[in-house]
C-alpha cells in the first residue's frame, strides 16, 4: 500500500508544480502542451496505482489476518465455485494452501468454511487435512470434514471415519460419516454400519441401511433382511430399496435368493408403499422365481403397485406376463398404459404387435412415443407403414422416436 501512497503523493506534487507554472505569464501554446503532458503523466501514475492495488489484493492472501477477513475471502471462493465447471481451487494452489492453513484458525466458522471449500479440491494433502478435522472439538467442523471426505476421499479415509463413527455423539456427524462410508465403497465399513442399524436416531438407521445397500455383499444383505420386519415403515422402505441394490447383479455379482424371498413376502404387506417398493426391487434382482408373485401384483388394488410390477416384469422379460400386460393397454390411467407399452417392448413378443399399433393413436404422447420404441424392439416389419403417419405427430418427441424406430426397422430389414 506504500506504493499507492507514494504514487498519489507524487501525482499531487507534480500537479502542484504545473499550477505554479501557470500562475505566471500569459497562456500560450507551450503552456497548453505542458498541461496536456502533465495530465497524461497523472493518468499513467493513477493507473499504475490502481493496477498495483488490484494485484496486491488478489495475490496477497497471506495478508488476511483476522477471522472475519478469512471468512469473507473463503466465502468469495465458494461463490466462485457455484455453477463453475472449472473449480477455482483446482486451478489455484495458493487458494488451496490458504484454506488448508485456515483449518488451524481458532474460529470454528473459519475451519468449517475452509473444510467446505476444500471439499471441491483434490490431492493427498487436502485429504490428510480433512482427516485431521475428524477430531476437531467443534461438531460442525467434524460434520463438514466427514461429508467432504465422502466426496473426495480415497480408501485412506475409511478407517478414520469408522473410528470416529464409533465414538461421536453428534447424530448429524454419524449420518454424514455413514453416507461417506457408503460413497467410498470400502467393505471394511460393513460391520460398523450393521451396528448403526440399531442406532437410537431414526435418520442414522435410515442412512446405514442405504449405505449397506450400496456396499452390498452377503453380510450386508443378511443384516438388512433380519431388520426388515422389525423396523418402522420408513426404515422398511429403505431396507427394501437397499435389498434391491445389494442383491442386484450389477452391484454385488450375486444371485440373491434370500433377498428375493424377503421381497416376495413384502408383496403381500398391508402397506401399499411397501408393496410398490418390493415390486421395484424385485426387478433389479433378476430372479425368475419372482415372476409369478409379480404377475399377481398386476391385479393389486393400488395403481402404483401395478405400475411397479409391470415395469419389473418388463425388466425380467417375462413372456408369460404378455397377456395381462396387453389388457393394461386400455387402462384409464396413462401411467399404467405407458409402463405396459414399455414392458411389452422389453419382452419382445410378436403377439403384442397389433395391440401396440393401436397405441400409436393414444391420446397421451408418451404412450405414442414408447409404442414406437416398443415396435422397433420387437422388429416386426408390418409396423413400418403405421409408424410413417406418426412422423407428422404434433409432439416433437413422438416424431423423433418414430423416425428412430423406422431407422431401426429399416436396418433390421436390410440384414
mmCIF file of C-alpha atoms in Angstrom:
data_model
loop_
_atom_site.group_PDB
_atom_site.id
_atom_site.type_symbol
_atom_site.label_atom_id
_atom_site.label_comp_id
_atom_site.label_asym_id
_atom_site.label_seq_id
_atom_site.Cartn_x
_atom_site.Cartn_y
_atom_site.Cartn_z
ATOM 1 C CA UNK A 1 0.000 0.000 0.000
ATOM 2 C CA UNK A 2 3.044 2.271 0.350
ATOM 3 C CA UNK A 3 3.411 2.221 -3.443
ATOM 4 C CA UNK A 4 -0.102 3.641 -3.769
ATOM 5 C CA UNK A 5 0.623 6.392 -1.233
ATOM 6 C CA UNK A 6 3.871 7.403 -2.946
ATOM 7 C CA UNK A 7 2.220 7.443 -6.367
ATOM 8 C CA UNK A 8 -0.684 9.523 -5.131
ATOM 9 C CA UNK A 9 1.627 11.991 -3.369
ATOM 10 C CA UNK A 10 3.803 12.254 -6.481
ATOM 11 C CA UNK A 11 0.799 12.979 -8.656
ATOM 12 C CA UNK A 12 -0.422 15.723 -6.324
ATOM 13 C CA UNK A 13 3.073 17.246 -6.094
ATOM 14 C CA UNK A 14 3.507 17.189 -9.893
ATOM 15 C CA UNK A 15 0.139 18.823 -10.496
ATOM 16 C CA UNK A 16 1.010 21.476 -7.910
ATOM 17 C CA UNK A 17 4.128 22.403 -9.845
ATOM 18 C CA UNK A 18 2.116 22.735 -13.035
ATOM 19 C CA UNK A 19 -0.313 25.081 -11.327
ATOM 20 C CA UNK A 20 2.582 27.263 -10.140
ATOM 21 C CA UNK A 21 3.935 27.423 -13.708
ATOM 22 C CA UNK A 22 0.576 28.559 -14.977
ATOM 23 C CA UNK A 23 0.268 31.256 -12.365
ATOM 24 C CA UNK A 24 2.943 33.299 -14.160
ATOM 25 C CA UNK A 25 2.581 34.924 -17.535
ATOM 26 C CA UNK A 26 0.000 34.581 -20.249
ATOM 27 C CA UNK A 27 -1.441 31.411 -21.626
ATOM 28 C CA UNK A 28 0.464 30.131 -24.674
ATOM 29 C CA UNK A 29 0.718 27.083 -26.940
ATOM 30 C CA UNK A 30 3.746 25.904 -24.976
ATOM 31 C CA UNK A 31 1.785 26.031 -21.740
ATOM 32 C CA UNK A 32 -1.036 24.086 -23.415
ATOM 33 C CA UNK A 33 1.432 21.337 -24.361
ATOM 34 C CA UNK A 34 2.800 21.241 -20.847
ATOM 35 C CA UNK A 35 -0.735 20.937 -19.477
ATOM 36 C CA UNK A 36 -1.571 18.027 -21.806
ATOM 37 C CA UNK A 37 1.658 16.211 -20.974
ATOM 38 C CA UNK A 38 1.098 16.704 -17.259
ATOM 39 C CA UNK A 39 -2.443 15.331 -17.495
ATOM 40 C CA UNK A 40 -1.168 12.276 -19.350
ATOM 41 C CA UNK A 41 1.520 11.653 -16.742
ATOM 42 C CA UNK A 42 -1.056 11.990 -13.950
ATOM 43 C CA UNK A 43 -3.329 9.430 -15.635
ATOM 44 C CA UNK A 44 -0.455 6.959 -16.066
ATOM 45 C CA UNK A 45 0.581 7.328 -12.430
ATOM 46 C CA UNK A 46 -3.019 6.814 -11.272
ATOM 47 C CA UNK A 47 -3.388 3.729 -13.491
ATOM 48 C CA UNK A 48 -0.194 2.248 -12.049
ATOM 49 C CA UNK A 49 -1.575 2.796 -8.555
ATOM 50 C CA UNK A 50 -4.890 1.079 -9.369
ATOM 51 C CA UNK A 51 -3.242 -1.916 -11.064
ATOM 52 C CA UNK A 52 -0.765 -2.334 -8.233
ATOM 53 C CA UNK A 53 -3.556 -2.216 -5.645
ATOM 54 C CA UNK A 54 -5.647 -4.811 -7.516
ATOM 55 C CA UNK A 55 -2.744 -7.216 -7.934
ATOM 56 C CA UNK A 56 -1.792 -6.803 -4.295
ATOM 57 C CA UNK A 57 -5.317 -7.516 -3.056
ATOM 58 C CA UNK A 58 -5.806 -10.526 -5.322
ATOM 59 C CA UNK A 59 -2.479 -12.238 -4.733
ATOM 60 C CA UNK A 60 -1.509 -11.399 -1.186
ATOM 61 C CA UNK A 61 -3.900 -13.723 0.652
ATOM 62 C CA UNK A 62 -1.248 -14.142 3.309
ATOM 63 C CA UNK A 63 -2.116 -10.628 4.393
ATOM 64 C CA UNK A 64 -5.535 -11.758 5.582
ATOM 65 C CA UNK A 65 -5.037 -11.968 9.322
ATOM 66 C CA UNK A 66 -8.382 -11.806 11.098
ATOM 67 C CA UNK A 67 -11.064 -14.486 11.149
ATOM 68 C CA UNK A 68 -13.505 -12.074 9.524
ATOM 69 C CA UNK A 69 -11.132 -11.468 6.618
ATOM 70 C CA UNK A 70 -10.608 -15.197 6.137
ATOM 71 C CA UNK A 71 -14.351 -15.862 6.269
ATOM 72 C CA UNK A 72 -15.000 -13.194 3.652
ATOM 73 C CA UNK A 73 -12.255 -14.452 1.347
ATOM 74 C CA UNK A 74 -13.261 -18.133 1.522
ATOM 75 C CA UNK A 75 -16.940 -17.189 1.095
ATOM 76 C CA UNK A 76 -15.945 -15.481 -2.163
ATOM 77 C CA UNK A 77 -14.123 -18.649 -3.208
ATOM 78 C CA UNK A 78 -17.228 -20.739 -2.563
ATOM 79 C CA UNK A 79 -19.376 -18.297 -4.522
ATOM 80 C CA UNK A 80 -16.915 -18.672 -7.385
ATOM 81 C CA UNK A 81 -17.434 -22.446 -7.271
ATOM 82 C CA UNK A 82 -21.201 -22.211 -7.761
ATOM 83 C CA UNK A 83 -22.108 -23.347 -11.251
ATOM 84 C CA UNK A 84 -18.457 -23.222 -12.306
ATOM 85 C CA UNK A 85 -17.293 -26.400 -14.089
ATOM 86 C CA UNK A 86 -13.658 -25.302 -13.685
ATOM 87 C CA UNK A 87 -13.270 -25.140 -9.928
ATOM 88 C CA UNK A 88 -11.076 -22.260 -8.684
ATOM 89 C CA UNK A 89 -9.380 -24.404 -6.028
ATOM 90 C CA UNK A 90 -8.329 -26.940 -8.638
ATOM 91 C CA UNK A 91 -6.638 -24.177 -10.609
ATOM 92 C CA UNK A 92 -5.147 -22.085 -7.813
ATOM 93 C CA UNK A 93 -2.682 -23.781 -5.487
ATOM 94 C CA UNK A 94 -2.358 -20.588 -3.406
ATOM 95 C CA UNK A 95 -6.049 -20.681 -2.504
ATOM 96 C CA UNK A 96 -5.847 -24.374 -1.647
ATOM 97 C CA UNK A 97 -2.906 -23.760 0.669
ATOM 98 C CA UNK A 98 -4.686 -20.769 2.187
ATOM 99 C CA UNK A 99 -7.728 -22.938 3.010
ATOM 100 C CA UNK A 100 -5.526 -25.658 4.492
ATOM 101 C CA UNK A 101 -3.847 -23.089 6.767
ATOM 102 C CA UNK A 102 -7.259 -21.661 7.676
ATOM 103 C CA UNK A 103 -8.117 -25.046 9.217
ATOM 104 C CA UNK A 104 -5.907 -24.010 12.156
ATOM 105 C CA UNK A 105 -7.897 -20.833 12.825
ATOM 106 C CA UNK A 106 -9.287 -20.555 16.359
ATOM 107 C CA UNK A 107 -12.724 -19.634 14.974
ATOM 108 C CA UNK A 108 -14.731 -22.825 14.180
ATOM 109 C CA UNK A 109 -16.682 -20.968 11.486
ATOM 110 C CA UNK A 110 -13.445 -20.366 9.603
ATOM 111 C CA UNK A 111 -12.403 -24.012 9.972
ATOM 112 C CA UNK A 112 -15.810 -25.224 8.785
ATOM 113 C CA UNK A 113 -15.966 -22.974 5.721
ATOM 114 C CA UNK A 114 -12.364 -23.821 4.816
ATOM 115 C CA UNK A 115 -13.219 -27.529 5.017
ATOM 116 C CA UNK A 116 -16.241 -26.897 2.791
ATOM 117 C CA UNK A 117 -14.079 -25.167 0.188
ATOM 118 C CA UNK A 118 -11.506 -27.965 0.285
ATOM 119 C CA UNK A 119 -14.281 -30.425 -0.491
ATOM 120 C CA UNK A 120 -14.027 -29.186 -4.059
ATOM 121 C CA UNK A 121 -10.255 -29.726 -4.259
ATOM 122 C CA UNK A 122 -8.267 -32.924 -4.652
ATOM 123 C CA UNK A 123 -4.993 -34.461 -3.577
ATOM 124 C CA UNK A 124 -3.431 -36.326 -0.638
ATOM 125 C CA UNK A 125 -2.572 -33.121 1.234
ATOM 126 C CA UNK A 126 -6.209 -31.986 1.170
ATOM 127 C CA UNK A 127 -7.439 -35.417 2.257
ATOM 128 C CA UNK A 128 -4.945 -35.520 5.130
ATOM 129 C CA UNK A 129 -6.022 -32.066 6.292
ATOM 130 C CA UNK A 130 -9.696 -33.086 6.322
ATOM 131 C CA UNK A 131 -8.910 -36.335 8.137
ATOM 132 C CA UNK A 132 -7.300 -34.373 10.968
ATOM 133 C CA UNK A 133 -10.528 -32.382 11.332
ATOM 134 C CA UNK A 134 -12.429 -35.548 12.284
ATOM 135 C CA UNK A 135 -11.036 -34.998 15.777
ATOM 136 C CA UNK A 136 -11.985 -31.297 15.896
ATOM 137 C CA UNK A 137 -13.764 -30.263 19.098
ATOM 138 C CA UNK A 138 -16.487 -28.485 17.093
ATOM 139 C CA UNK A 139 -19.190 -30.790 15.695
ATOM 140 C CA UNK A 140 -19.926 -28.574 12.701
ATOM 141 C CA UNK A 141 -16.289 -28.768 11.619
ATOM 142 C CA UNK A 142 -16.261 -32.564 12.017
ATOM 143 C CA UNK A 143 -19.514 -32.853 10.062
ATOM 144 C CA UNK A 144 -18.172 -30.783 7.172
ATOM 145 C CA UNK A 145 -14.962 -32.808 7.076
ATOM 146 C CA UNK A 146 -16.820 -36.137 7.141
ATOM 147 C CA UNK A 147 -19.203 -35.102 4.374
ATOM 148 C CA UNK A 148 -16.417 -33.885 2.093
ATOM 149 C CA UNK A 149 -14.250 -36.941 2.674
ATOM 150 C CA UNK A 150 -17.031 -38.955 1.084
ATOM 151 C CA UNK A 151 -16.804 -36.660 -1.913
ATOM 152 C CA UNK A 152 -13.027 -36.546 -2.439
ATOM 153 C CA UNK A 153 -11.602 -39.218 -0.145
ATOM 154 C CA UNK A 154 -9.787 -42.427 -1.015
ATOM 155 C CA UNK A 155 -9.596 -45.745 0.811
ATOM 156 C CA UNK A 156 -7.321 -43.974 3.315
ATOM 157 C CA UNK A 157 -10.362 -42.128 4.659
ATOM 158 C CA UNK A 158 -12.368 -45.241 5.566
ATOM 159 C CA UNK A 159 -10.555 -46.307 8.736
ATOM 160 C CA UNK A 160 -10.509 -42.831 10.376
ATOM 161 C CA UNK A 161 -14.206 -42.367 9.556
ATOM 162 C CA UNK A 162 -15.049 -45.764 11.060
ATOM 163 C CA UNK A 163 -13.022 -44.966 14.171
ATOM 164 C CA UNK A 164 -14.726 -41.607 14.707
ATOM 165 C CA UNK A 165 -18.177 -43.025 13.926
ATOM 166 C CA UNK A 166 -17.865 -45.399 16.879
ATOM 167 C CA UNK A 167 -17.455 -42.595 19.435
ATOM 168 C CA UNK A 168 -19.041 -39.436 18.030
ATOM 169 C CA UNK A 169 -22.174 -38.345 19.883
ATOM 170 C CA UNK A 170 -23.429 -35.892 17.248
ATOM 171 C CA UNK A 171 -26.198 -37.592 15.217
ATOM 172 C CA UNK A 172 -25.587 -35.387 12.175
ATOM 173 C CA UNK A 173 -21.929 -36.402 12.174
ATOM 174 C CA UNK A 174 -22.898 -40.071 12.242
ATOM 175 C CA UNK A 175 -25.277 -39.521 9.322
ATOM 176 C CA UNK A 176 -22.559 -37.783 7.267
ATOM 177 C CA UNK A 177 -19.880 -40.326 8.179
ATOM 178 C CA UNK A 178 -22.138 -43.244 7.221
ATOM 179 C CA UNK A 179 -23.074 -41.611 3.916
ATOM 180 C CA UNK A 180 -19.403 -41.054 3.153
ATOM 181 C CA UNK A 181 -18.502 -44.647 4.002
ATOM 182 C CA UNK A 182 -21.144 -45.781 1.549
ATOM 183 C CA UNK A 183 -19.743 -43.472 -1.124
ATOM 184 C CA UNK A 184 -16.204 -44.739 -0.511
ATOM 185 C CA UNK A 185 -17.444 -48.316 -1.124
ATOM 186 C CA UNK A 186 -14.966 -49.792 1.337
ATOM 187 C CA UNK A 187 -16.088 -53.226 2.562
ATOM 188 C CA UNK A 188 -14.428 -52.621 5.949
ATOM 189 C CA UNK A 189 -17.380 -50.360 6.735
ATOM 190 C CA UNK A 190 -19.985 -53.149 6.576
ATOM 191 C CA UNK A 191 -19.714 -54.333 10.206
ATOM 192 C CA UNK A 192 -19.790 -50.800 11.701
ATOM 193 C CA UNK A 193 -22.754 -49.905 9.503
ATOM 194 C CA UNK A 194 -24.652 -53.002 10.606
ATOM 195 C CA UNK A 195 -24.250 -51.817 14.216
ATOM 196 C CA UNK A 196 -25.761 -48.480 13.251
ATOM 197 C CA UNK A 197 -28.964 -50.180 12.120
ATOM 198 C CA UNK A 198 -29.720 -50.171 15.869
ATOM 199 C CA UNK A 199 -28.859 -46.504 16.453
ATOM 200 C CA UNK A 200 -31.435 -44.676 18.562
ATOM 201 C CA UNK A 201 -31.688 -41.878 15.968
ATOM 202 C CA UNK A 202 -34.027 -42.790 13.046
ATOM 203 C CA UNK A 203 -32.041 -40.810 10.457
ATOM 204 C CA UNK A 204 -28.868 -42.710 11.354
ATOM 205 C CA UNK A 205 -30.637 -46.052 10.917
ATOM 206 C CA UNK A 206 -32.001 -44.955 7.520
ATOM 207 C CA UNK A 207 -28.664 -43.871 6.133
ATOM 208 C CA UNK A 208 -26.979 -47.012 7.492
ATOM 209 C CA UNK A 209 -29.477 -49.147 5.566
ATOM 210 C CA UNK A 210 -28.908 -47.065 2.434
ATOM 211 C CA UNK A 211 -25.116 -47.349 2.632
ATOM 212 C CA UNK A 212 -25.297 -51.101 3.250
ATOM 213 C CA UNK A 213 -27.304 -51.374 0.048
ATOM 214 C CA UNK A 214 -24.540 -49.542 -1.808
ATOM 215 C CA UNK A 215 -21.800 -51.742 -0.337
ATOM 216 C CA UNK A 216 -23.681 -54.995 -0.946
ATOM 217 C CA UNK A 217 -22.458 -58.473 -0.077
ATOM 218 C CA UNK A 218 -23.809 -61.390 1.934
ATOM 219 C CA UNK A 219 -23.266 -59.854 5.383
ATOM 220 C CA UNK A 220 -24.992 -56.610 4.476
ATOM 221 C CA UNK A 221 -27.870 -58.463 2.869
ATOM 222 C CA UNK A 222 -28.403 -60.792 5.841
ATOM 223 C CA UNK A 223 -28.400 -57.872 8.290
ATOM 224 C CA UNK A 224 -30.947 -55.963 6.211
ATOM 225 C CA UNK A 225 -33.241 -58.983 5.912
ATOM 226 C CA UNK A 226 -33.052 -59.568 9.684
ATOM 227 C CA UNK A 227 -34.203 -55.981 10.303
ATOM 228 C CA UNK A 228 -36.891 -55.855 7.628
ATOM 229 C CA UNK A 229 -39.896 -56.943 9.680
ATOM 230 C CA UNK A 230 -38.713 -55.375 12.936
ATOM 231 C CA UNK A 231 -38.465 -51.785 11.756
ATOM 232 C CA UNK A 232 -40.606 -48.696 11.251
ATOM 233 C CA UNK A 233 -42.391 -48.361 7.886
ATOM 234 C CA UNK A 234 -39.880 -45.687 6.827
ATOM 235 C CA UNK A 235 -36.893 -47.911 7.578
ATOM 236 C CA UNK A 236 -38.604 -50.886 5.938
ATOM 237 C CA UNK A 237 -38.917 -48.869 2.704
ATOM 238 C CA UNK A 238 -35.216 -48.081 2.760
ATOM 239 C CA UNK A 239 -34.288 -51.690 3.537
ATOM 240 C CA UNK A 240 -36.421 -52.906 0.629
ATOM 241 C CA UNK A 241 -34.692 -50.471 -1.735
ATOM 242 C CA UNK A 242 -31.289 -51.461 -0.347
ATOM 243 C CA UNK A 243 -32.009 -55.156 -0.815
ATOM 244 C CA UNK A 244 -32.725 -54.412 -4.447
ATOM 245 C CA UNK A 245 -29.310 -52.766 -4.691
ATOM 246 C CA UNK A 246 -27.282 -55.150 -2.536
ATOM 247 C CA UNK A 247 -28.651 -58.244 -4.217
ATOM 248 C CA UNK A 248 -28.566 -56.979 -7.780
ATOM 249 C CA UNK A 249 -26.018 -58.478 -10.131
ATOM 250 C CA UNK A 250 -24.865 -55.002 -11.104
ATOM 251 C CA UNK A 251 -23.898 -54.140 -7.525
ATOM 252 C CA UNK A 252 -22.752 -57.336 -5.903
ATOM 253 C CA UNK A 253 -22.493 -60.034 -8.530
ATOM 254 C CA UNK A 254 -24.865 -62.225 -6.526
ATOM 255 C CA UNK A 255 -27.769 -64.484 -7.370
ATOM 256 C CA UNK A 256 -29.636 -63.380 -4.280
ATOM 257 C CA UNK A 257 -32.366 -65.881 -3.436
ATOM 258 C CA UNK A 258 -32.605 -64.699 0.173
ATOM 259 C CA UNK A 259 -33.270 -61.095 -0.789
ATOM 260 C CA UNK A 260 -35.812 -62.153 -3.404
ATOM 261 C CA UNK A 261 -37.636 -64.315 -0.871
ATOM 262 C CA UNK A 262 -37.848 -61.466 1.645
ATOM 263 C CA UNK A 263 -39.121 -59.056 -1.002
ATOM 264 C CA UNK A 264 -41.691 -61.506 -2.372
ATOM 265 C CA UNK A 265 -43.086 -61.775 1.150
ATOM 266 C CA UNK A 266 -43.418 -57.966 1.230
ATOM 267 C CA UNK A 267 -45.593 -58.010 -1.902
ATOM 268 C CA UNK A 268 -48.399 -59.059 0.454
ATOM 269 C CA UNK A 269 -47.795 -56.325 3.027
ATOM 270 C CA UNK A 270 -50.822 -54.234 4.011
ATOM 271 C CA UNK A 271 -48.889 -51.022 3.271
ATOM 272 C CA UNK A 272 -49.196 -50.273 -0.488
ATOM 273 C CA UNK A 273 -45.957 -48.272 -0.479
ATOM 274 C CA UNK A 274 -44.035 -51.273 0.819
ATOM 275 C CA UNK A 275 -45.643 -53.463 -1.843
ATOM 276 C CA UNK A 276 -44.650 -50.938 -4.512
ATOM 277 C CA UNK A 277 -41.017 -50.724 -3.364
ATOM 278 C CA UNK A 278 -40.818 -54.518 -3.108
ATOM 279 C CA UNK A 279 -42.070 -54.867 -6.687
ATOM 280 C CA UNK A 280 -39.499 -52.309 -7.885
ATOM 281 C CA UNK A 281 -36.612 -54.029 -6.104
ATOM 282 C CA UNK A 282 -37.539 -57.470 -7.408
ATOM 283 C CA UNK A 283 -36.998 -56.193 -10.929
ATOM 284 C CA UNK A 284 -33.380 -55.388 -10.035
ATOM 285 C CA UNK A 285 -32.667 -58.854 -8.637
ATOM 286 C CA UNK A 286 -33.464 -60.637 -11.918
ATOM 287 C CA UNK A 287 -34.689 -63.709 -10.061
ATOM 288 C CA UNK A 288 -37.057 -65.748 -12.274
ATOM 289 C CA UNK A 289 -38.897 -67.002 -9.185
ATOM 290 C CA UNK A 290 -40.316 -63.512 -8.671
ATOM 291 C CA UNK A 291 -42.263 -63.566 -11.972
ATOM 292 C CA UNK A 292 -45.395 -65.307 -10.655
ATOM 293 C CA UNK A 293 -45.673 -63.154 -7.495
ATOM 294 C CA UNK A 294 -45.241 -60.037 -9.646
ATOM 295 C CA UNK A 295 -47.934 -61.268 -12.022
ATOM 296 C CA UNK A 296 -50.315 -61.450 -9.081
ATOM 297 C CA UNK A 297 -49.476 -57.817 -8.289
ATOM 298 C CA UNK A 298 -50.826 -56.749 -11.690
ATOM 299 C CA UNK A 299 -54.235 -57.230 -10.070
ATOM 300 C CA UNK A 300 -53.386 -55.142 -6.993
ATOM 301 C CA UNK A 301 -55.946 -52.548 -5.913
ATOM 302 C CA UNK A 302 -53.263 -49.860 -5.850
ATOM 303 C CA UNK A 303 -52.257 -48.478 -9.294
ATOM 304 C CA UNK A 304 -48.708 -47.653 -8.153
ATOM 305 C CA UNK A 305 -48.159 -51.276 -7.129
ATOM 306 C CA UNK A 306 -49.492 -52.478 -10.502
ATOM 307 C CA UNK A 307 -47.240 -49.993 -12.274
ATOM 308 C CA UNK A 308 -44.119 -51.120 -10.382
ATOM 309 C CA UNK A 309 -44.937 -54.786 -11.005
ATOM 310 C CA UNK A 310 -45.461 -54.176 -14.735
ATOM 311 C CA UNK A 311 -42.150 -52.352 -15.017
ATOM 312 C CA UNK A 312 -40.271 -55.150 -13.220
ATOM 313 C CA UNK A 313 -41.900 -57.822 -15.377
ATOM 314 C CA UNK A 314 -40.682 -55.909 -18.416
ATOM 315 C CA UNK A 315 -37.187 -55.746 -16.929
ATOM 316 C CA UNK A 316 -37.332 -59.507 -16.311
ATOM 317 C CA UNK A 317 -38.615 -60.054 -19.895
ATOM 318 C CA UNK A 318 -41.332 -62.302 -18.523
ATOM 319 C CA UNK A 319 -43.171 -63.531 -21.630
ATOM 320 C CA UNK A 320 -45.885 -65.157 -19.540
ATOM 321 C CA UNK A 321 -46.909 -61.640 -18.476
ATOM 322 C CA UNK A 322 -47.726 -60.628 -22.077
ATOM 323 C CA UNK A 323 -51.484 -61.263 -21.996
ATOM 324 C CA UNK A 324 -52.027 -59.435 -18.710
ATOM 325 C CA UNK A 325 -49.919 -56.513 -19.906
ATOM 326 C CA UNK A 326 -51.919 -56.334 -23.148
ATOM 327 C CA UNK A 327 -55.015 -55.860 -21.009
ATOM 328 C CA UNK A 328 -53.348 -52.894 -19.313
ATOM 329 C CA UNK A 329 -53.118 -51.009 -22.626
ATOM 330 C CA UNK A 330 -56.749 -49.954 -22.177
ATOM 331 C CA UNK A 331 -56.330 -48.737 -18.595
ATOM 332 C CA UNK A 332 -57.717 -45.272 -17.913
ATOM 333 C CA UNK A 333 -54.524 -44.368 -16.035
ATOM 334 C CA UNK A 334 -51.997 -43.194 -18.652
ATOM 335 C CA UNK A 335 -49.050 -44.107 -16.397
ATOM 336 C CA UNK A 336 -50.166 -47.736 -16.468
ATOM 337 C CA UNK A 337 -50.505 -47.653 -20.264
ATOM 338 C CA UNK A 338 -47.026 -46.154 -20.646
ATOM 339 C CA UNK A 339 -45.449 -48.810 -18.416
ATOM 340 C CA UNK A 340 -47.347 -51.629 -20.123
ATOM 341 C CA UNK A 341 -46.098 -50.450 -23.536
ATOM 342 C CA UNK A 342 -42.530 -50.255 -22.221
ATOM 343 C CA UNK A 343 -42.752 -53.738 -20.672
ATOM 344 C CA UNK A 344 -44.203 -55.299 -23.829
ATOM 345 C CA UNK A 345 -41.392 -53.803 -25.886
ATOM 346 C CA UNK A 346 -38.816 -55.270 -23.499
ATOM 347 C CA UNK A 347 -40.455 -58.694 -23.531
ATOM 348 C CA UNK A 348 -40.454 -58.601 -27.340
ATOM 349 C CA UNK A 349 -43.372 -60.925 -28.060
ATOM 350 C CA UNK A 350 -44.809 -60.550 -31.587
ATOM 351 C CA UNK A 351 -48.230 -61.263 -30.088
ATOM 352 C CA UNK A 352 -48.148 -57.688 -28.804
ATOM 353 C CA UNK A 353 -47.626 -56.010 -32.204
ATOM 354 C CA UNK A 354 -51.279 -55.485 -33.207
ATOM 355 C CA UNK A 355 -52.222 -54.031 -29.826
ATOM 356 C CA UNK A 356 -49.144 -51.782 -29.835
ATOM 357 C CA UNK A 357 -50.023 -50.468 -33.312
ATOM 358 C CA UNK A 358 -53.327 -49.234 -31.879
ATOM 359 C CA UNK A 359 -51.480 -47.315 -29.163
ATOM 360 C CA UNK A 360 -49.805 -45.198 -31.866
ATOM 361 C CA UNK A 361 -53.077 -43.213 -31.756
ATOM 362 C CA UNK A 362 -53.213 -42.960 -27.956
ATOM 363 C CA UNK A 363 -54.225 -39.561 -26.563
ATOM 364 C CA UNK A 364 -51.074 -39.451 -24.431
ATOM 365 C CA UNK A 365 -47.884 -38.526 -26.353
ATOM 366 C CA UNK A 366 -45.711 -40.593 -24.019
ATOM 367 C CA UNK A 367 -47.722 -43.715 -24.874
ATOM 368 C CA UNK A 368 -47.234 -42.974 -28.597
ATOM 369 C CA UNK A 369 -43.519 -42.407 -28.081
ATOM 370 C CA UNK A 370 -42.983 -45.628 -26.120
ATOM 371 C CA UNK A 371 -45.124 -47.527 -28.620
ATOM 372 C CA UNK A 372 -42.691 -46.529 -31.379
ATOM 373 C CA UNK A 373 -39.766 -47.687 -29.219
ATOM 374 C CA UNK A 374 -41.506 -50.978 -28.400
ATOM 375 C CA UNK A 375 -42.335 -51.748 -32.038
ATOM 376 C CA UNK A 376 -38.722 -51.106 -33.024
ATOM 377 C CA UNK A 377 -37.510 -53.512 -30.313
ATOM 378 C CA UNK A 378 -39.887 -56.248 -31.432
ATOM 379 C CA UNK A 379 -38.783 -55.711 -35.031
ATOM 380 C CA UNK A 380 -41.925 -56.687 -36.942
ATOM 381 C CA UNK A 381 -41.817 -55.027 -40.383
ATOM 382 C CA UNK A 382 -45.589 -54.662 -40.556
ATOM 383 C CA UNK A 383 -45.218 -51.767 -38.113
ATOM 384 C CA UNK A 384 -43.443 -49.657 -40.765
ATOM 385 C CA UNK A 385 -46.466 -48.211 -42.593
ATOM 386 C CA UNK A 386 -48.476 -47.336 -39.438
ATOM 387 C CA UNK A 387 -45.379 -45.668 -37.984
ATOM 388 C CA UNK A 388 -44.882 -43.402 -41.018
ATOM 389 C CA UNK A 389 -48.007 -41.372 -40.258
ATOM 390 C CA UNK A 390 -46.610 -40.505 -36.814
ATOM 391 C CA UNK A 391 -43.754 -38.643 -38.480
ATOM 392 C CA UNK A 392 -46.289 -35.789 -38.582
ATOM 393 C CA UNK A 393 -47.263 -36.125 -34.913
ATOM 394 C CA UNK A 394 -47.752 -32.739 -33.189
ATOM 395 C CA UNK A 395 -45.353 -33.804 -30.421
ATOM 396 C CA UNK A 396 -41.640 -33.461 -31.361
ATOM 397 C CA UNK A 397 -40.592 -36.306 -29.032
ATOM 398 C CA UNK A 398 -43.033 -38.650 -30.765
ATOM 399 C CA UNK A 399 -41.720 -37.599 -34.193
ATOM 400 C CA UNK A 400 -38.144 -38.230 -33.074
ATOM 401 C CA UNK A 401 -38.976 -41.657 -31.572
ATOM 402 C CA UNK A 402 -40.901 -42.594 -34.720
ATOM 403 C CA UNK A 403 -38.028 -41.636 -37.018
ATOM 404 C CA UNK A 404 -35.607 -43.644 -34.875
ATOM 405 C CA UNK A 405 -37.965 -46.652 -34.872
ATOM 406 C CA UNK A 406 -38.239 -46.544 -38.676
ATOM 407 C CA UNK A 407 -34.452 -46.318 -38.976
ATOM 408 C CA UNK A 408 -34.004 -49.406 -36.778
ATOM 409 C CA UNK A 409 -36.679 -51.369 -38.640
ATOM 410 C CA UNK A 410 -35.053 -50.500 -41.956
ATOM 411 C CA UNK A 411 -31.679 -51.576 -40.612
ATOM 412 C CA UNK A 412 -33.137 -54.913 -39.467
ATOM 413 C CA UNK A 413 -34.816 -55.421 -42.847
ATOM 414 C CA UNK A 414 -31.584 -54.857 -44.776
ATOM 415 C CA UNK A 415 -29.707 -57.630 -42.965
#
